[in-house]
Coordinates of C-alpha atoms in Angstrom, one line a residue:
M169 CA 99.6 123.1 118.9
G170 CA 101.1 121.3 121.9
L171 CA 103.8 118.7 122.0
Q172 CA 101.2 115.9 122.1
H173 CA 99.6 117.0 118.9
W174 CA 102.9 117.3 117.1
K175 CA 103.7 113.7 118.3
K176 CA 100.5 112.4 116.8
I177 CA 101.2 114.2 113.5
W178 CA 104.8 112.9 113.4
V179 CA 103.8 109.2 114.0
G180 CA 101.0 109.3 111.5
S181 CA 103.3 111.0 108.9
A182 CA 106.2 108.7 109.5
G183 CA 104.2 105.7 108.6
N184 CA 102.7 107.4 105.6
M185 CA 106.2 108.2 104.5
V186 CA 107.3 104.6 104.5
E187 CA 104.1 103.4 102.8
W188 CA 104.6 105.8 99.9
F189 CA 108.3 105.2 99.7
D190 CA 107.5 101.6 98.9
W191 CA 104.6 102.6 96.6
F192 CA 106.6 105.1 94.6
V193 CA 109.8 103.1 94.5
Y194 CA 108.0 100.7 92.2
A195 CA 107.3 103.5 89.7
S196 CA 110.7 105.2 89.9
F197 CA 112.7 102.0 89.5
A198 CA 110.5 100.5 86.8
T199 CA 112.8 101.5 84.1
Y200 CA 115.5 99.2 85.6
F201 CA 113.4 96.1 86.3
A202 CA 110.9 96.3 83.4
G203 CA 113.0 93.9 81.3
V204 CA 113.7 91.6 84.3
F205 CA 110.2 90.1 84.6
F206 CA 109.2 90.0 80.9
P207 CA 110.7 88.7 77.7
S208 CA 113.1 91.1 75.8
G209 CA 111.6 93.2 73.1
N210 CA 110.0 96.6 72.7
P211 CA 111.1 98.7 75.8
T212 CA 107.9 100.7 75.7
A213 CA 105.9 97.4 75.8
Q214 CA 107.9 96.2 78.8
L215 CA 107.2 99.5 80.6
M216 CA 103.5 99.1 79.7
N217 CA 103.5 95.6 81.3
T218 CA 105.0 97.0 84.6
A219 CA 102.7 100.0 84.4
G220 CA 99.8 97.6 84.0
I221 CA 100.8 95.7 87.2
F222 CA 101.3 99.2 88.9
A223 CA 97.7 100.0 87.9
V224 CA 96.4 96.6 89.2
G225 CA 97.6 97.7 92.7
F226 CA 95.2 100.7 92.4
F227 CA 92.3 98.4 91.7
M228 CA 92.9 96.6 95.0
R229 CA 92.7 100.0 96.8
P230 CA 88.8 100.0 96.9
V231 CA 89.0 96.6 98.6
G232 CA 91.6 97.9 101.0
G233 CA 89.6 101.1 101.5
W234 CA 86.5 99.1 102.5
L235 CA 88.3 96.6 104.8
L236 CA 90.7 99.0 106.5
G237 CA 88.2 101.8 106.5
R238 CA 85.9 99.5 108.4
V239 CA 88.7 98.6 110.8
G240 CA 89.5 102.3 111.3
D241 CA 85.9 103.2 112.2
R242 CA 85.2 100.1 114.3
R243 CA 88.6 99.5 116.0
G244 CA 90.2 102.9 115.8
R245 CA 92.6 104.8 113.6
K246 CA 95.6 103.3 115.4
A247 CA 94.5 99.7 114.6
A248 CA 94.1 100.6 110.9
L249 CA 97.4 102.4 110.6
T250 CA 99.3 99.5 112.3
L251 CA 97.7 97.0 109.9
T252 CA 98.4 99.0 106.8
V253 CA 102.2 99.3 107.5
T254 CA 102.3 95.5 108.2
L255 CA 100.9 94.7 104.8
M256 CA 103.2 97.2 103.1
S257 CA 106.2 95.6 104.7
A258 CA 105.2 92.2 103.4
S259 CA 104.8 93.4 99.9
A260 CA 108.2 95.1 99.9
V261 CA 109.9 91.8 101.0
L262 CA 108.1 89.9 98.1
I263 CA 109.3 92.4 95.5
A264 CA 112.9 92.3 96.9
V265 CA 113.1 88.5 96.5
A266 CA 111.0 88.0 93.3
P267 CA 112.7 85.7 90.8
T268 CA 113.5 87.0 87.3
Y269 CA 112.0 85.8 84.0
A270 CA 115.3 84.0 83.2
V271 CA 115.0 82.0 86.5
A272 CA 111.2 81.4 86.8
G273 CA 109.6 82.6 83.6
Y274 CA 106.4 84.4 84.3
G275 CA 106.6 83.2 87.9
G276 CA 108.5 86.3 88.9
A277 CA 105.8 88.6 87.3
L278 CA 103.3 86.6 89.3
V279 CA 105.1 87.4 92.6
L280 CA 105.3 91.0 91.5
L281 CA 101.6 91.0 90.9
V282 CA 100.8 89.5 94.4
A283 CA 103.1 92.1 96.0
R284 CA 101.3 94.9 94.2
L285 CA 97.9 93.5 95.3
L286 CA 99.1 93.7 98.9
Q287 CA 100.4 97.2 98.4
G288 CA 97.0 98.2 97.0
L289 CA 95.2 96.8 100.0
S290 CA 97.6 98.6 102.3
V291 CA 97.5 102.0 100.6
G292 CA 93.8 101.8 100.1
G293 CA 93.4 102.0 103.9
E294 CA 96.5 104.1 104.6
Y295 CA 95.3 107.2 102.9
A296 CA 92.0 107.4 104.8
A297 CA 93.3 106.3 108.2
S298 CA 96.1 108.9 107.9
A299 CA 93.9 111.6 106.6
T300 CA 91.3 111.0 109.3
Y301 CA 93.9 110.7 112.0
L302 CA 95.8 113.9 111.1
T303 CA 92.5 115.8 110.7
E304 CA 91.1 114.7 114.0
A305 CA 94.3 115.0 116.0
T306 CA 94.8 118.7 115.9
D307 CA 93.1 122.1 116.8
P308 CA 90.0 122.7 114.6
K309 CA 91.5 126.0 113.4
R310 CA 94.7 124.3 112.2
R311 CA 93.2 121.2 110.5
G312 CA 94.4 122.3 107.0
F313 CA 98.0 122.9 108.3
A314 CA 98.1 119.5 110.1
S315 CA 96.5 117.4 107.4
S316 CA 98.9 118.9 104.8
F317 CA 101.6 116.8 106.4
Q318 CA 100.0 113.8 104.7
Y319 CA 101.3 114.9 101.3
V320 CA 104.5 116.1 102.9
S321 CA 105.1 112.6 104.2
M322 CA 104.0 111.1 100.9
T323 CA 106.4 113.4 99.0
V324 CA 109.2 112.9 101.4
G325 CA 108.8 109.1 100.9
Q326 CA 109.2 109.7 97.1
I327 CA 112.1 112.1 97.7
I328 CA 113.9 109.4 99.7
G329 CA 113.2 106.9 97.0
L330 CA 114.5 109.2 94.2
G331 CA 117.5 110.2 96.4
L332 CA 118.4 106.5 96.8
Q333 CA 118.1 106.1 93.1
I334 CA 120.5 108.9 92.5
V335 CA 123.0 107.4 94.9
L336 CA 122.7 104.0 93.3
Q337 CA 123.1 105.6 89.8
R338 CA 126.3 107.2 90.9
T339 CA 127.8 104.2 92.8
M340 CA 126.7 101.3 90.7
S341 CA 127.1 100.5 87.0
D342 CA 124.0 100.5 84.7
T343 CA 124.4 96.8 84.3
A344 CA 124.5 96.2 88.1
L345 CA 121.4 98.3 88.5
H346 CA 119.4 96.4 85.9
S347 CA 120.7 93.1 87.3
Y348 CA 120.2 93.4 91.1
G349 CA 120.6 97.0 92.3
W350 CA 116.9 97.8 91.8
R351 CA 116.1 95.3 94.7
I352 CA 117.9 97.5 97.3
P353 CA 115.2 100.1 97.8
F354 CA 112.6 97.4 98.5
V355 CA 114.8 96.0 101.2
V356 CA 115.2 99.5 102.7
G357 CA 111.4 99.9 102.5
A358 CA 110.8 96.7 104.4
L359 CA 113.2 97.7 107.2
G360 CA 111.6 101.1 107.5
A361 CA 108.2 99.6 107.8
A362 CA 109.3 97.5 110.7
V363 CA 110.5 100.6 112.5
V364 CA 107.2 102.4 111.9
F365 CA 105.2 99.3 113.0
Y366 CA 106.8 99.8 116.4
L367 CA 106.0 103.5 116.5
R368 CA 102.4 102.9 115.6
R369 CA 101.9 100.2 118.2
N370 CA 102.6 102.9 120.8
M371 CA 100.8 105.8 119.2
L372 CA 97.8 107.6 120.8
E373 CA 94.3 107.4 119.5
S374 CA 92.6 110.6 118.3
E375 CA 90.4 112.2 120.9
V376 CA 87.6 112.8 118.4
Y377 CA 87.3 109.1 117.8
D378 CA 87.5 108.2 121.6
E379 CA 84.8 110.7 122.4
D380 CA 82.4 109.6 119.7
A381 CA 79.3 107.9 121.2
S382 CA 77.8 106.3 118.0
A383 CA 76.4 102.8 118.4
A384 CA 79.1 100.2 117.7
E385 CA 77.0 98.3 115.2
E386 CA 76.7 101.4 113.0
R387 CA 80.4 102.1 112.9
G388 CA 82.2 101.7 109.5
T389 CA 79.3 99.9 107.8
L390 CA 78.3 100.4 104.1
R391 CA 74.7 101.0 105.4
A392 CA 75.9 104.0 107.4
L393 CA 78.0 105.2 104.4
W394 CA 75.0 104.9 102.1
R395 CA 73.3 107.6 104.2
H396 CA 76.1 109.9 103.2
R397 CA 76.3 108.8 99.6
R398 CA 76.2 112.4 98.3
E399 CA 79.4 113.1 100.2
A400 CA 80.9 109.9 98.9
F401 CA 80.2 110.8 95.3
L402 CA 81.6 114.3 96.1
V403 CA 84.9 112.7 97.2
I404 CA 85.1 110.8 93.9
A405 CA 84.4 113.9 91.8
L406 CA 86.8 116.2 93.7
T407 CA 89.6 113.5 93.6
M408 CA 89.3 112.9 89.9
G409 CA 91.3 115.9 88.6
G410 CA 93.7 116.1 91.5
T411 CA 94.9 112.5 91.4
V412 CA 95.5 112.5 87.6
A413 CA 97.5 115.7 87.8
Y414 CA 99.5 114.5 90.9
Y415 CA 100.5 111.2 89.4
T416 CA 101.3 112.9 86.1
Y417 CA 103.8 115.3 87.6
T418 CA 105.3 112.8 90.1
T419 CA 105.4 109.1 89.2
Y420 CA 105.1 109.6 85.4
L421 CA 107.3 112.7 85.2
T422 CA 110.7 111.0 85.3
K423 CA 109.7 108.5 82.6
Y424 CA 108.3 111.4 80.4
L425 CA 111.4 113.4 80.7
S426 CA 113.5 110.3 79.9
N427 CA 111.5 108.7 77.1
S428 CA 109.8 111.7 75.4
A429 CA 111.9 114.8 76.3
G430 CA 115.2 113.0 75.6
L431 CA 116.9 113.8 79.0
S432 CA 119.2 111.1 80.4
K433 CA 117.8 109.0 83.3
D434 CA 120.2 110.7 85.7
T435 CA 119.0 114.2 84.7
A436 CA 115.4 113.3 84.7
T437 CA 115.7 111.8 88.2
L438 CA 117.5 114.9 89.5
V439 CA 114.8 117.2 88.0
S440 CA 112.1 115.2 89.8
F441 CA 114.1 115.0 93.1
T442 CA 114.7 118.8 93.2
A443 CA 111.1 119.7 92.2
L444 CA 109.6 117.4 94.9
I445 CA 111.7 118.9 97.7
V446 CA 110.2 122.3 96.9
F447 CA 106.8 120.7 96.5
A448 CA 107.0 119.2 100.0
G449 CA 107.8 122.5 101.5
L450 CA 104.8 124.2 99.9
Q451 CA 102.3 121.8 101.5
P452 CA 102.2 123.3 105.1
L453 CA 102.2 126.8 103.7
A454 CA 99.2 126.1 101.5
G455 CA 97.4 124.2 104.3
A456 CA 97.9 127.0 106.7
L457 CA 96.5 129.5 104.1
S458 CA 93.4 127.3 103.8
D459 CA 92.8 127.7 107.5
R460 CA 92.6 131.4 107.0
I461 CA 90.8 131.8 103.6
G462 CA 89.0 128.4 103.2
R463 CA 89.5 125.3 101.2
R464 CA 87.5 126.2 98.1
P465 CA 89.8 129.0 96.9
L466 CA 92.8 126.7 96.8
L467 CA 90.9 123.9 95.1
I468 CA 89.5 126.3 92.4
T469 CA 92.9 127.8 91.8
F470 CA 94.3 124.3 91.2
A471 CA 91.5 123.3 88.9
V472 CA 91.7 126.4 86.8
G473 CA 95.4 126.3 86.5
S474 CA 95.5 122.6 85.6
T475 CA 92.7 122.9 83.1
V476 CA 94.3 125.8 81.3
L477 CA 98.1 125.1 81.6
T478 CA 98.5 121.3 81.5
V479 CA 98.7 121.1 77.7
P480 CA 101.3 124.0 77.3
I481 CA 103.4 122.8 80.2
M482 CA 103.6 119.2 78.9
K483 CA 104.4 120.3 75.4
L484 CA 107.1 122.7 76.6
L485 CA 108.5 119.9 78.8
R486 CA 108.9 117.7 75.8
H487 CA 111.3 120.3 74.3
A488 CA 112.9 121.4 77.6
G489 CA 116.3 120.1 76.5
G490 CA 118.1 120.4 79.8
Y491 CA 117.9 120.4 83.6
W492 CA 117.0 124.1 84.3
P493 CA 114.1 124.5 81.8
A494 CA 112.7 121.1 82.8
L495 CA 112.9 122.0 86.5
G496 CA 111.2 125.4 86.0
L497 CA 108.3 123.8 84.2
S498 CA 108.0 121.0 86.7
L499 CA 107.9 123.4 89.6
L500 CA 105.2 125.5 87.9
A501 CA 103.1 122.3 87.5
L502 CA 103.6 121.2 91.1
V503 CA 102.8 124.7 92.5
I504 CA 99.4 124.4 90.7
V505 CA 98.9 120.9 92.0
T506 CA 99.6 122.1 95.6
G507 CA 96.1 123.7 95.6
Y508 CA 94.7 120.2 95.7
T509 CA 97.3 118.1 97.5
S510 CA 97.8 120.4 100.5
I511 CA 94.1 120.2 101.7
N512 CA 92.3 117.4 100.0
A513 CA 92.8 115.1 103.0
C514 CA 91.0 117.4 105.5
V515 CA 88.3 118.4 103.0
K516 CA 87.3 114.8 102.6
A517 CA 87.5 114.0 106.3
E518 CA 85.4 117.1 107.1
L519 CA 82.5 115.7 105.0
F520 CA 81.7 112.8 107.2
P521 CA 80.7 112.0 110.8
T522 CA 83.2 110.3 113.1
S523 CA 81.5 106.8 113.0
V524 CA 82.0 106.5 109.2
R525 CA 84.7 109.0 108.5
A526 CA 87.5 106.5 107.7
L527 CA 85.3 104.4 105.4
G528 CA 83.7 107.5 103.9
V529 CA 87.1 108.8 102.9
A530 CA 88.7 105.5 102.0
L531 CA 86.3 103.8 99.7
P532 CA 85.3 106.6 97.3
Y533 CA 88.8 108.0 97.2
A534 CA 90.2 104.5 96.4
L535 CA 87.6 104.1 93.7
A536 CA 88.6 107.4 92.1
N537 CA 92.3 106.5 92.3
A538 CA 91.6 103.1 90.7
L539 CA 89.7 104.7 87.8
F540 CA 92.0 107.8 87.3
G541 CA 95.2 107.9 89.4
G542 CA 96.3 104.3 89.0
T543 CA 95.7 104.3 85.2
A544 CA 97.3 107.7 84.5
E545 CA 100.7 106.3 83.7
Y546 CA 99.3 103.5 81.6
V547 CA 97.0 105.9 79.7
A548 CA 100.0 108.1 79.0
L549 CA 102.1 105.2 77.7
W550 CA 99.1 104.0 75.6
F551 CA 98.8 107.4 73.9
K552 CA 102.6 107.4 73.4
N553 CA 102.6 103.9 71.9
A554 CA 99.7 105.0 69.6
G555 CA 101.7 108.0 68.3
V556 CA 99.4 110.6 69.8
E557 CA 101.1 111.4 73.0
S558 CA 99.5 114.9 73.2
G559 CA 96.1 113.2 73.7
F560 CA 97.1 112.4 77.2
F561 CA 97.7 116.1 78.0
W562 CA 94.1 116.9 77.0
Y563 CA 92.9 114.0 79.1
V564 CA 94.6 115.4 82.2
A565 CA 93.1 118.9 81.5
G566 CA 89.7 117.4 81.0
C567 CA 89.7 115.6 84.3
A568 CA 90.7 118.9 86.0
A569 CA 87.8 120.6 84.3
V570 CA 85.3 118.1 85.7
S571 CA 86.6 118.6 89.2
L572 CA 86.5 122.4 88.7
V573 CA 82.7 122.2 88.4
V574 CA 82.5 120.4 91.7
Y575 CA 84.9 122.8 93.5
V576 CA 82.8 125.8 92.3
T577 CA 79.5 124.4 93.5
M578 CA 80.6 122.6 96.8
R579 CA 80.2 124.2 100.2
E580 CA 83.0 125.4 102.3
T581 CA 84.1 122.9 105.0
K582 CA 86.7 124.8 106.9
D583 CA 84.5 125.6 109.9
L584 CA 82.5 122.4 110.2
D585 CA 82.6 120.6 113.5
L586 CA 84.1 117.1 113.5
A587 CA 82.8 116.1 116.9
G588 CA 79.5 114.4 117.6
T589 CA 77.7 111.5 116.2
R590 CA 76.4 113.4 113.2
G591 CA 79.8 114.9 112.3
S592 CA 80.2 117.9 110.0
I593 CA 77.2 117.1 107.8
G594 CA 74.1 115.4 108.8
A595 CA 72.7 112.4 107.0
G596 CA 70.9 113.3 103.9
E597 CA 72.3 116.9 103.8
S598 CA 74.2 117.5 100.5
S599 CA 77.7 119.0 100.4
V600 CA 77.2 120.0 96.8
T601 CA 75.5 123.3 97.4
T602 CA 76.4 126.6 96.1
A603 CA 78.6 128.4 98.7
S604 CA 77.2 131.5 100.2

């Protein structure tokens, strides 16, 4: 790839990194501000309240997917990416200044809720715009490698958030962190978003989008998407297992190690931080592998591993007892998840024609995340509160098993052409066919 392609990947990834820094900071700092916005009482109940607001953000993602997916298809990927980072910056500022329960009662929780709704709108469009842009902006033979940087940037955003948390844990008292220190990362996120806004205002549009000759009135419409409804349902099904597993081993992992495995907050955070660094490095390697052997082998490997190994990994993590055993098991889980995360962006983008690609990825993916990804943490805490925590492990494995059926029966997308008005798959042609 030439310098121009690398520049496109960098700008798209940089914005994605800030978006997901803000998104994940909410989850990683929830243990510190859970008691700030709600009355004192059961710590698990407080976490469930903040997790519920976290999940609400996911339910705005389909709306954001529809609105910003439409913008991406009608106005361009650049326009959608610029708008998403603007919304995310506003939400970070709101959380940073939200009043506590002691000051404003449930008014602070209301501000928190509004901020999460804005984040949901933003991320609902960010995933599709980023996935589409990264897939379109590179050589067709290296789409897997290029699009893998989406999860690199997502993970780096979380790493920075966790790294900041580690620094704050070692430089501030626990009382200070619970009082005001948790606001610092949201201020950092707002400033980072302002920088990325400038970068995206000057980014180049993807050539595939510029060369598409589809009629303007058909771009990004639900009517056009309906002609590719089979591909849309395929996106939901292939996302189901991957998103539940991803959020289980990233956003929920730190809480699980702290609340269930008995590790200190510091140790649990360090385990997640180290594991995610390795995880980020694996993404381009797996993406490049998919450019050689295809997408389906990696997806199938993920689904089989997640279906068979989720329950034993989670049970062993509960009795890990220390940093090294917890790290080893976390890495095993994330290596398995890499089969999905490294290539899911390009697989979804490869299913749709240019004129409806952003909406085709955004809306069904956001729906799947609202139903499965956004609720994963809440479902886990519900099982824990009910005294049957292991039920959540079987839930994760079951979701992976459903996706496995889809991966086995879907066609290979590696060599499909993104250019042209009909895109990789013509209207009415199903993607769910047995691969030859």
